[in-house]
Coordinates of C-alpha atoms and ligand atoms in Angstrom, one line a residue:
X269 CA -3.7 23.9 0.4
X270 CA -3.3 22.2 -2.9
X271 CA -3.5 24.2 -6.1
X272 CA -5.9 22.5 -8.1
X273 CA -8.3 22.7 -5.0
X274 CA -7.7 26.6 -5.0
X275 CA -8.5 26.7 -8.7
X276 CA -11.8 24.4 -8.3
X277 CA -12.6 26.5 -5.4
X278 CA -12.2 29.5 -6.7
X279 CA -14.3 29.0 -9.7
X280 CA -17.0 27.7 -8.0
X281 CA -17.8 31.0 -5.0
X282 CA -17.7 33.1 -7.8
X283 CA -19.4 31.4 -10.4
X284 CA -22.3 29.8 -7.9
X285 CA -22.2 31.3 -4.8
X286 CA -21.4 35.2 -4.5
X287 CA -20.3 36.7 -1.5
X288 CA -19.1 35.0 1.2
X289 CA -21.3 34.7 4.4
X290 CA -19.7 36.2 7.3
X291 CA -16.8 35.0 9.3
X292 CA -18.5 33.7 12.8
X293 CA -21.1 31.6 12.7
X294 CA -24.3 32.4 14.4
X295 CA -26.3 30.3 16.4
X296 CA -28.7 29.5 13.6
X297 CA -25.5 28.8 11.3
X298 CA -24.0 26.0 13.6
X299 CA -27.3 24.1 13.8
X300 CA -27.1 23.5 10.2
X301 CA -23.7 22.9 10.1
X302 CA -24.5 19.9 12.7
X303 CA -27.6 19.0 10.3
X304 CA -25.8 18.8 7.7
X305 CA -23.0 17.0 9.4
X306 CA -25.8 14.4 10.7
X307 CA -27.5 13.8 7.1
X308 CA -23.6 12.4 5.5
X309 CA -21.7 11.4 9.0
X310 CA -24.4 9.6 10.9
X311 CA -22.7 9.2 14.4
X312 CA -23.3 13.1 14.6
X313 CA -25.5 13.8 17.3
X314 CA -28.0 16.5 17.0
X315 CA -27.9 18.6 20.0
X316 CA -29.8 20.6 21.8
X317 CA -29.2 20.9 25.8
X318 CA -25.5 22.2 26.7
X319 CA -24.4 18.8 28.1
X320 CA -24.8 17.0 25.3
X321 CA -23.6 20.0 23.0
X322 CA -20.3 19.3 24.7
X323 CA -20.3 15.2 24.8
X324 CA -21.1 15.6 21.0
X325 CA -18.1 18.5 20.3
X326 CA -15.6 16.0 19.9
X327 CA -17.3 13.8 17.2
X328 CA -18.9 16.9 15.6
X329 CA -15.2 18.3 15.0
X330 CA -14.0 15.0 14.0
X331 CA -16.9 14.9 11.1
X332 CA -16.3 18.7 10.3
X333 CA -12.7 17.5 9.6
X334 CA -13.9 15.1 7.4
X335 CA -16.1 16.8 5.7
X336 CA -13.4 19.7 4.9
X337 CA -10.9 16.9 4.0
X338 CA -13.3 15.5 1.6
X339 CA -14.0 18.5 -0.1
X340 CA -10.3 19.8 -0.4
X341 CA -11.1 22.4 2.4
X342 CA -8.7 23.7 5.1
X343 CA -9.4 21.3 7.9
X344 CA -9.9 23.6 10.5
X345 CA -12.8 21.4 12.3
X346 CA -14.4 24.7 13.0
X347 CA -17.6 25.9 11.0
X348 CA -15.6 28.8 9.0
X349 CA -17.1 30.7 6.1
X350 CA -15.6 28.5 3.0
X351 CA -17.1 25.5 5.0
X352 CA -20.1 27.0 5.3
X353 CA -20.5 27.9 1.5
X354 CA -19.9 24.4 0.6
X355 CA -22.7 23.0 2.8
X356 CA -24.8 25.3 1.1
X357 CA -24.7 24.1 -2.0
X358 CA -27.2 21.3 -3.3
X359 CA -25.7 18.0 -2.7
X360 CA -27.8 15.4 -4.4
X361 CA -27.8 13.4 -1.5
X362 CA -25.3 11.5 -2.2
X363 CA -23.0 10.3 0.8
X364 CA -18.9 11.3 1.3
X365 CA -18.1 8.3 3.4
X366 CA -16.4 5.6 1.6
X367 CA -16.1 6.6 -1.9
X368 CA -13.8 8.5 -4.3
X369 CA -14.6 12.4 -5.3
X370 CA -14.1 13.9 -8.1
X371 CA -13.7 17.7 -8.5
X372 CA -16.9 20.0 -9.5
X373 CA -17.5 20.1 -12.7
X374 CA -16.6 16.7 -13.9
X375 CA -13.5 18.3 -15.5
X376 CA -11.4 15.7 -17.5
X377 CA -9.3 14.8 -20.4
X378 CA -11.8 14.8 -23.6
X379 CA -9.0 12.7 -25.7
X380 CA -7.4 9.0 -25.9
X381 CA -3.8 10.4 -25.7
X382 CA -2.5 12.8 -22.8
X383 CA 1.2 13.6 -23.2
X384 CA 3.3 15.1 -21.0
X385 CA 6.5 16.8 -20.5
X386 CA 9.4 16.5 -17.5
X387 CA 10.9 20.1 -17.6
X388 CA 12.6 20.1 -14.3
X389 CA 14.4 16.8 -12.4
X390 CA 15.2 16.4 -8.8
X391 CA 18.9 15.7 -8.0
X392 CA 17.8 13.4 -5.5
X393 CA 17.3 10.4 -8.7
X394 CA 18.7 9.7 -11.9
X395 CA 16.4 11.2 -14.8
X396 CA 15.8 7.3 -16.3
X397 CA 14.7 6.6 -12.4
X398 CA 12.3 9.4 -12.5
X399 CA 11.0 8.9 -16.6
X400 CA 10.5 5.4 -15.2
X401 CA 9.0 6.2 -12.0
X402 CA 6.4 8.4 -13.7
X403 CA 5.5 6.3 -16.3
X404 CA 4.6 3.4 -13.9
X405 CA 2.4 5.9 -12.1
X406 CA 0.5 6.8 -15.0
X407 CA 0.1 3.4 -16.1
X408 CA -1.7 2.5 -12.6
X409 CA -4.9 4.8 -14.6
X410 CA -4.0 3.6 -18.2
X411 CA -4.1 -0.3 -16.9
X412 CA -7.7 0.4 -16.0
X413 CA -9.1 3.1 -18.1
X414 CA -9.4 3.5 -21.7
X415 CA -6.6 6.4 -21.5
X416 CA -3.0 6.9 -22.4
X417 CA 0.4 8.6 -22.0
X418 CA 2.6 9.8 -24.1
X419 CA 6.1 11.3 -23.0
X420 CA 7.1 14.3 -25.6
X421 CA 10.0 17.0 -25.4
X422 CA 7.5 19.9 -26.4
X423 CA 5.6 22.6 -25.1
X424 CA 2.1 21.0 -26.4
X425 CA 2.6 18.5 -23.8
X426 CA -0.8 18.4 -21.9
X427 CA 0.4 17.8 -18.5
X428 CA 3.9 19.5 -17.6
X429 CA 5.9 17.8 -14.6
X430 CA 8.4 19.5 -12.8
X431 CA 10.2 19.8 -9.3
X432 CA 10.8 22.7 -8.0
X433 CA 11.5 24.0 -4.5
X434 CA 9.6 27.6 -2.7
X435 CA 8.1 29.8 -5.3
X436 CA 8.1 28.5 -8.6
X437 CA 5.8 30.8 -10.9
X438 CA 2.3 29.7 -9.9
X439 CA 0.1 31.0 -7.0
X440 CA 1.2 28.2 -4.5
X441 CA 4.6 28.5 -3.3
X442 CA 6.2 25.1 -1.7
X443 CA 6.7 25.3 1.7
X444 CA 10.3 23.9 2.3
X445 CA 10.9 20.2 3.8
X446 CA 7.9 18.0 4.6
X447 CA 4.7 19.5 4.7
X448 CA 3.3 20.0 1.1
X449 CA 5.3 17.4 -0.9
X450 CA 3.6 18.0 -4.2
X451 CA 0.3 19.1 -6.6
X452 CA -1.5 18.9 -9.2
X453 CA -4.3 21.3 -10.9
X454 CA -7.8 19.4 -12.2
X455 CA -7.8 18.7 -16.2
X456 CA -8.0 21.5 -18.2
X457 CA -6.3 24.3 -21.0
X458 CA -3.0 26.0 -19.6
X459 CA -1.8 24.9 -16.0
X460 CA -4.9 22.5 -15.9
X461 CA -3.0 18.6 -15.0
X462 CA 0.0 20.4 -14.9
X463 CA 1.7 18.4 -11.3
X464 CA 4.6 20.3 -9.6
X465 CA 6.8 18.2 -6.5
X466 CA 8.9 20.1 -4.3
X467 CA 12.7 19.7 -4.4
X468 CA 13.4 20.4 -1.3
X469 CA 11.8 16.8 -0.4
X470 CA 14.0 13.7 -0.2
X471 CA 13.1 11.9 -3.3
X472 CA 13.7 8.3 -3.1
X473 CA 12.1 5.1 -4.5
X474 CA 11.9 3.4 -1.3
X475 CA 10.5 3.6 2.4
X476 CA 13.0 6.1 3.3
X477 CA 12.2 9.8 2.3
X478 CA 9.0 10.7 0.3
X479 CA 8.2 7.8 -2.2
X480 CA 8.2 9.4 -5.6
X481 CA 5.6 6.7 -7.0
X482 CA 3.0 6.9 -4.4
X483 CA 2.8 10.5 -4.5
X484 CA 3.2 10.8 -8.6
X485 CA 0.5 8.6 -8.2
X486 CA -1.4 10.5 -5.9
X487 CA -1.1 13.4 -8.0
X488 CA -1.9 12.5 -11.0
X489 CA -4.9 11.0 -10.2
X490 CA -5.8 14.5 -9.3
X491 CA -4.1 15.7 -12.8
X492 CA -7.1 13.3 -14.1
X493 CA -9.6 14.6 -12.0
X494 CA -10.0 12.6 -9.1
X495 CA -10.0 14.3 -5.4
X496 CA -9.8 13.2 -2.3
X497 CA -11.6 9.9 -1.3
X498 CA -13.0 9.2 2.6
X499 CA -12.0 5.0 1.5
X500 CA -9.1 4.7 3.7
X501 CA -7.2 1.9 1.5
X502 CA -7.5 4.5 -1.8
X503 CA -4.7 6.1 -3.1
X504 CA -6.7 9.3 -3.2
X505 CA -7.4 9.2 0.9
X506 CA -5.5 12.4 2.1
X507 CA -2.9 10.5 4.2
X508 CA 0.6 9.3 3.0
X509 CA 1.5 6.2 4.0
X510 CA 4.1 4.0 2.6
X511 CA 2.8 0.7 1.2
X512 CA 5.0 -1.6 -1.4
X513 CA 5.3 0.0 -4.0
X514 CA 6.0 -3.5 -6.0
X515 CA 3.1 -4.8 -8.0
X516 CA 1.1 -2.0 -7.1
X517 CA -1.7 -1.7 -8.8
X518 CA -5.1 0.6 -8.3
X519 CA -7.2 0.5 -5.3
X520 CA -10.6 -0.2 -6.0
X521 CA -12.1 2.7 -4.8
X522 CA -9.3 5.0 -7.5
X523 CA -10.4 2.6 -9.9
X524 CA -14.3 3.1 -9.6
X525 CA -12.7 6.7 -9.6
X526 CA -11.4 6.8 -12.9
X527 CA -13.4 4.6 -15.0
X528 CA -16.2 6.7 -13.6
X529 CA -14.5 10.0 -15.1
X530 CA -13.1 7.9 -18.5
X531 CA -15.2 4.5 -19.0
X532 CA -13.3 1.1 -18.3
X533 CA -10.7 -0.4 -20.2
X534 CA -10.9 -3.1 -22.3
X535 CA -9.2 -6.2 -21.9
X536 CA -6.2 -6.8 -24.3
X537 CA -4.5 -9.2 -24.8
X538 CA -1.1 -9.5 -22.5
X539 CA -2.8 -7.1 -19.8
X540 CA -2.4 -6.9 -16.4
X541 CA -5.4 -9.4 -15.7
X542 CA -6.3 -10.4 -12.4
X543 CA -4.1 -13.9 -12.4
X544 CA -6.0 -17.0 -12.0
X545 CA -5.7 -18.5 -8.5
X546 CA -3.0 -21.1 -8.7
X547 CA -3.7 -24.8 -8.7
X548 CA -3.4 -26.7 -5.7
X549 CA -3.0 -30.3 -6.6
X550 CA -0.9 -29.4 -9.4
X551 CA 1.8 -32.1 -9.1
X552 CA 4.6 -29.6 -10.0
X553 CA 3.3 -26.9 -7.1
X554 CA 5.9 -24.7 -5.5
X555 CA 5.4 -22.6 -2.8
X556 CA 6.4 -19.1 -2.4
X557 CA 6.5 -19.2 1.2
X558 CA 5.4 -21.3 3.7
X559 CA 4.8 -20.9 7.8
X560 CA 3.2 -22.5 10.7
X561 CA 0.8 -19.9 12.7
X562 CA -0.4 -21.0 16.3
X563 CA -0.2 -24.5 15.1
X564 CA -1.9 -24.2 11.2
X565 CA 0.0 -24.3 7.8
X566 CA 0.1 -21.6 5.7
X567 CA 1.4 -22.1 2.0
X568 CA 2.0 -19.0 -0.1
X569 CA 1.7 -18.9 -3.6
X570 CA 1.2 -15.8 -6.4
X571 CA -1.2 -13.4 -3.8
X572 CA -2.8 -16.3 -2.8
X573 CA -2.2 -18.3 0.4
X574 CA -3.8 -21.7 1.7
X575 CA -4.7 -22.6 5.1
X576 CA -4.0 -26.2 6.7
X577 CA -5.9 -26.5 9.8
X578 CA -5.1 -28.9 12.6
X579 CA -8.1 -30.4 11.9
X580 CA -6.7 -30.6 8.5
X581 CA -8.8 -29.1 6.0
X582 CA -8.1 -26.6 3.6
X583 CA -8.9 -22.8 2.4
X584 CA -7.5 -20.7 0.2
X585 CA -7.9 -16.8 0.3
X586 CA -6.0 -13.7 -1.7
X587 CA -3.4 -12.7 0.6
X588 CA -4.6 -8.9 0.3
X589 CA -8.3 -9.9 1.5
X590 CA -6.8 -11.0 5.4
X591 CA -3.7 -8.6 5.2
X592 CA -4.2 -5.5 3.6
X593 CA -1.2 -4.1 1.6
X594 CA 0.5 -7.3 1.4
X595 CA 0.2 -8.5 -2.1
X596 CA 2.6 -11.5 -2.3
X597 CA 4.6 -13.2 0.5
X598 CA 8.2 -14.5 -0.9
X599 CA 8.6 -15.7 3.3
X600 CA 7.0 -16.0 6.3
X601 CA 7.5 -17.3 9.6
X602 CA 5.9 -17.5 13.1
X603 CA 8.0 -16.2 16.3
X604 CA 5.7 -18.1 18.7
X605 CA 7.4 -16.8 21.7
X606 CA 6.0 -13.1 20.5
X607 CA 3.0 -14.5 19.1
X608 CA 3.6 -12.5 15.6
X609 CA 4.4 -13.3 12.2
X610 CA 6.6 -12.1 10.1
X611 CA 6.3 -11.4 6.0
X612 CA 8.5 -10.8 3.7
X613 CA 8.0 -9.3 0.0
X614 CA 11.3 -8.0 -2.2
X615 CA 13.6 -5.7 0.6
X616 CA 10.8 -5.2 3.1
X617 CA 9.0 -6.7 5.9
X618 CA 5.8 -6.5 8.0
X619 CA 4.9 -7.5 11.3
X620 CA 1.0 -9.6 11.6
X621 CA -0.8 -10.4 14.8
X622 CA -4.0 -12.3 13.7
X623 CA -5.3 -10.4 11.0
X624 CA -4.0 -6.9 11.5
X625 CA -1.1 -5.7 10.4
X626 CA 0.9 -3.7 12.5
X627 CA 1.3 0.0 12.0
X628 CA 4.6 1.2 10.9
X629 CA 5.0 -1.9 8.0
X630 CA 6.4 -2.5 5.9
X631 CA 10.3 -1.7 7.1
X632 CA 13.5 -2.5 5.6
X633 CA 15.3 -5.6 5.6
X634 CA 18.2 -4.2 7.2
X635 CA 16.6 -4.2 10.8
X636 CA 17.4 -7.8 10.8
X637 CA 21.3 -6.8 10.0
X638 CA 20.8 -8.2 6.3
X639 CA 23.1 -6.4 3.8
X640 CA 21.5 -3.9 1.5
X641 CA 22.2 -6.4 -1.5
X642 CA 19.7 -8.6 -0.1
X643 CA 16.3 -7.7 -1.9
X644 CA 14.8 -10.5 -1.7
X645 CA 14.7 -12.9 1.5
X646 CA 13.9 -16.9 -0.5
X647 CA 12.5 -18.8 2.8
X648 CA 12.4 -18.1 6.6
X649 CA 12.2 -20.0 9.7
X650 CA 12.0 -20.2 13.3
X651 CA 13.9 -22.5 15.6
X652 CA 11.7 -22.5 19.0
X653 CA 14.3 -25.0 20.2
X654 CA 17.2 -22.3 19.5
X655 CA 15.5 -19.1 19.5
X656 CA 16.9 -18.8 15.9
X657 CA 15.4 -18.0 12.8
X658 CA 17.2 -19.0 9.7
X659 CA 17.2 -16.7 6.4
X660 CA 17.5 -18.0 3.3
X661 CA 19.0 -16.1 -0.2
X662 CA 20.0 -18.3 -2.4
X663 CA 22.5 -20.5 -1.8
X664 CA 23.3 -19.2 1.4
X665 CA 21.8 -18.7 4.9
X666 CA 21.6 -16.5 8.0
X667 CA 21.2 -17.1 11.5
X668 CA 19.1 -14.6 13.5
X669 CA 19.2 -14.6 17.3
X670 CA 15.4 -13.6 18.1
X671 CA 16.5 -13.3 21.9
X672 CA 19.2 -10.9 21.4
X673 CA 17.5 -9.4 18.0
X674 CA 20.8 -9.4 15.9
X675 CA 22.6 -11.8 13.5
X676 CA 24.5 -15.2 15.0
X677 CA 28.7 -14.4 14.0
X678 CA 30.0 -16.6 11.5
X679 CA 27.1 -16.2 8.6
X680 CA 26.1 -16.2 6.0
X681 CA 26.9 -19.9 5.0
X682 CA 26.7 -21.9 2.1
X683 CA 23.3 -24.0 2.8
X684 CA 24.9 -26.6 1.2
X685 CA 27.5 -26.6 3.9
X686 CA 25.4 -25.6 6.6
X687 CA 22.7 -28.0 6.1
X688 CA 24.0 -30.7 3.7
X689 CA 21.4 -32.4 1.2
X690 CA 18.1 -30.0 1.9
X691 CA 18.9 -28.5 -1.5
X692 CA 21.1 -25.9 -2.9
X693 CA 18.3 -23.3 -2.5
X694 CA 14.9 -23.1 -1.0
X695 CA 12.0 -21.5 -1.5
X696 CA 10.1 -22.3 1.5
X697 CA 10.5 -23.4 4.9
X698 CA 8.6 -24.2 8.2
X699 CA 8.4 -25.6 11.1
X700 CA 6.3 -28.7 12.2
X701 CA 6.1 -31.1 15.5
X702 CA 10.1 -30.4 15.9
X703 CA 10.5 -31.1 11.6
X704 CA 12.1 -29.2 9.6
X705 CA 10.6 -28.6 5.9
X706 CA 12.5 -27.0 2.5
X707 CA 10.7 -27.2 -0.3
X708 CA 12.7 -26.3 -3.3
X709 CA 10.9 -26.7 -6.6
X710 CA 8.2 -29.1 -6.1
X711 CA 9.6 -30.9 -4.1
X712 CA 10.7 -31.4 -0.2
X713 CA 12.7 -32.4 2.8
X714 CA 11.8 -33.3 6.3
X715 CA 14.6 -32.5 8.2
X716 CA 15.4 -33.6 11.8
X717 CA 17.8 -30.7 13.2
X718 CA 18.4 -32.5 16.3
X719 CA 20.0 -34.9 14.7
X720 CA 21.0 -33.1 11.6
X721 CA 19.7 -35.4 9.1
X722 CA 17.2 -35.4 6.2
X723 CA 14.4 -38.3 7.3
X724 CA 12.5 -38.4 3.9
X725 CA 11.7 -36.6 0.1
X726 CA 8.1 -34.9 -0.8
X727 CA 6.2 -33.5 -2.7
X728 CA 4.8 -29.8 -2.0
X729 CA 1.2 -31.0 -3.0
X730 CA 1.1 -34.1 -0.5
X731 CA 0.1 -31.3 1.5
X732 CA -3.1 -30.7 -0.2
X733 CA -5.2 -33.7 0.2
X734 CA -5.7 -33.9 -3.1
Ligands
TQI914 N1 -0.4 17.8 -1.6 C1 -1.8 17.9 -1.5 C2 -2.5 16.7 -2.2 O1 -2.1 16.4 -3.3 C3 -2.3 19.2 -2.1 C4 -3.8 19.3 -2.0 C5 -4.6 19.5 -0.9 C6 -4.8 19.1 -3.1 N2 -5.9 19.5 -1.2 C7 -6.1 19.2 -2.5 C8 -4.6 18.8 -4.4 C9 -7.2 19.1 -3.3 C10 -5.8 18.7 -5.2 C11 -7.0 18.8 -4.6 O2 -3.4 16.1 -1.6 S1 0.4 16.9 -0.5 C12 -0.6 13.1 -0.2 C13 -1.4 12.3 0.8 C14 0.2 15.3 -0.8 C15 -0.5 14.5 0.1 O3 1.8 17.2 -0.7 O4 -0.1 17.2 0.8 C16 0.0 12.6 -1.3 C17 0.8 14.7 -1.9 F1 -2.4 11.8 0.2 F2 -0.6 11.3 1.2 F3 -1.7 13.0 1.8 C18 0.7 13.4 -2.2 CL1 -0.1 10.9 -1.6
ZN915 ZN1 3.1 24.5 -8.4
ZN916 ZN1 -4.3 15.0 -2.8

């Protein structure tokens, strides 16, 4: 149980609430626990026979869980006397599901400049890494809200980071390896935003380990006064998951959060705006990435994808909108003997059926037998002919044998070797009625690969009927 929750907590019972009610709950007790439960979680049944009381017990938990999650509780699913308490209090009617929390009280940072203070590093990163690290978390809030950080070397510092393993001086020991990975007390005088990680996590800036970023992140939107959110896709939902961490900016749901708590930000100039969809008859258009799926075109471009049907008209959609946590696509291709796709975005990858991403994405390059100093994969594309899927980084290519899941011997080779005249690079690449297509730049080659030869020169936006 976090600190900052304990702190909230324990103002509130004493300050609103008196003694606690009794440990088991009566009869009485657990009908307006599952009243209660019915008003905010509708697909809570309210019982009355012993049949249904048991058909109902499973979703009745499962909204108790909820419920405590939301409000920073132990999640117990059981109707136990601190859950009870919070029930009892007024609730404005306002509904849990689907939107952020923010502690009682309101409690936030009444100025324009929060500093704060790294006393403590973890040996698991260099200190720049971590300065850096915890900077770009901060800005995720200060992008979006008229709010901002300051690092200082002093003791004034408002919010005092620090990682630290077991007992470290404040009334929520760590708990070794894994389980609590890190917290943060609600605004405030003293210890209030102060946001402790335990040491004896793996630190890393990756998939691997605990991701330093997302749960900085995490933290300090609780340092700012956030809690926990019931939106699934918000940073502030209770469940760590790693998503790419590059480009990351607020979910929508934090974001409501935060300029709810501090106002919005206005726009500057040379701000993270949202970027204006790129053009698609531009003459000069490049494409990111670029893949056949079950027999449409996709073209990649800047979060932003267009869709070539067979029946040949065209849609474009933000990449994020039909594949959540995928925010750019620097390749793509279709393994049509799986029926899945495969994205790529700087040293990761994710695996996409339809619309649904599998669970488990995004992974590391390196499953594919790509050398760690690949972090970024250009253009990819599937042979069906070979069972092959080429790799492109830079001027050079790799062949991947999708039947036996490893690399071919003999690669990576110089494309311009390799595949004479395509172009010494490529950003793109698919696959089309046994063609072969690079784009590099704004322009392109067919490519016959039976016969090994280039058939003709376009131009990226000939696919656009413009
Ligand atoms: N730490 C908990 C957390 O930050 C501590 C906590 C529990 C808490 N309830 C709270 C803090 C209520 C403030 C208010 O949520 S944690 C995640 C997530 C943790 C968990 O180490 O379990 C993240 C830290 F969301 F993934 F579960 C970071 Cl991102
Ligand atoms: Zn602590
Ligand atoms: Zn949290």
């Amino acid at each position: 149980m976090g600190a900052a929750f304990k702190i909230v907590m324990v103002v509130v019972v004493v300050s609103l609430c008196g003694a606690l009610p009794a440990t088991s709950p009566s009869q009485e007790e657990l009908l307006k626990v599952q009243n209660y439960l019915s008003q905010f979680y509708p697909d809570t049944v309210v019982s009355t026979s012993r049949a249904m009381q048991r058909s109902s017990q499973v979703s009745f938990e499962s909204n108790l869980r909820k419920m405590q999650t939301f409000f920073g509780l132990e999640v117990t699913g059981q109707a136990d006397s601190r859950t009870l308490e919070v029930m009892s209090r007024p609730r404005c009617g306002f509904i849990d599901i689907n939107r952020y929390g923010l502690f009682e009280g309101r409690p936030k940072w009444n100025k324009t400049v929060v500093t704060y203070r790294i006393t403590d590093y973890t040996p698991d990163l260099g200190r720049s890494d971590v300065d850096a690290t915890i900077a770009k978390a901060l800005k995720l809030y200060s992008d979006v809200a008229p709010i901002d950080f300051k690092q200082i070397d002093s003791d004034a510092a408002d919010i005092i980071i620090k990682f630290k393993a077991g007992d470290h001086g404040d009334f929520a020991p760590f708990d070794g390896k894994y389980g609590v990975l890190a917290h943060a007390f609600s605004p405030g005088e003293g210890i209030g935003g102060d946001t402790h990680f335990d040491d004896d996590e793996d630190w890393t800036l990756t998939s691997a380990g605990t991701n330093l970023f997302l749960v900085a992140a995490h933290e300090f939107g609780h340092a700012l006064g956030l809690a926990h959110s019931e939106d699934e896709t918000a940073l502030m939902h209770p469940t760590y998951k790693y998503v790419n961490t590059e480009g990351y900016m607020l979910p929508d749901d934090d974001r409501k959060g935060i300029q709810a708590l501090y106002g919005v930000r206005a726009k500057s100039p040379g701000q993270s705006e949202p970027e204006l969809p790129p053009n698609k008859c531009d003459t000069k258009l490049s494409f990111d990435a670029a893949t056949s799926i079950k027999g449409d075109l996709y073209f990649f471009k800047d979060g932003y994808f267009w869709k070539r049907s067979h029946r040949n008209n065209i849609i474009m959609k933000k990449i994020q909108s039909v594949w959540p946590g995928v925010n750019k696509v620097d390749a793509a291709y279709e393994n049509n003997r799986q029926h899945i796709v495969i994205f790529f975005e700087g040293n990761h990858y994710w695996v996409v059926t339809g619309n649904t991403v599998l669970p488990g994405y995004p992974k590391p390059l390196s499953d594919f037998g790509l050398p760690a100093s690949v972090t970024k994969v250009d253009a990819a594309v599937y042979l069906p002919l070979t069972s092959r899927t080429l790799f492109f980084v830079r001027n050079r290519y790799w062949s991947y044998n999708e039947r036996r899941g490893r690399m071919d011997v003999g690669y990576p080779k110089l494309i311009r070797r390799g595949l004479p005249r395509i172009a010494f690079q490529v950003d793109a690449a698919f696959e089309k009625r046994g063609y072969l297509y690079f784009s590099h730049g704004f322009r392109q080659k067919e490519y016959d690969f039976r016969r090994r030869r280039v058939r003709r020169t376009l131009l990226n936006y000939e696919w656009m009927d413009c």
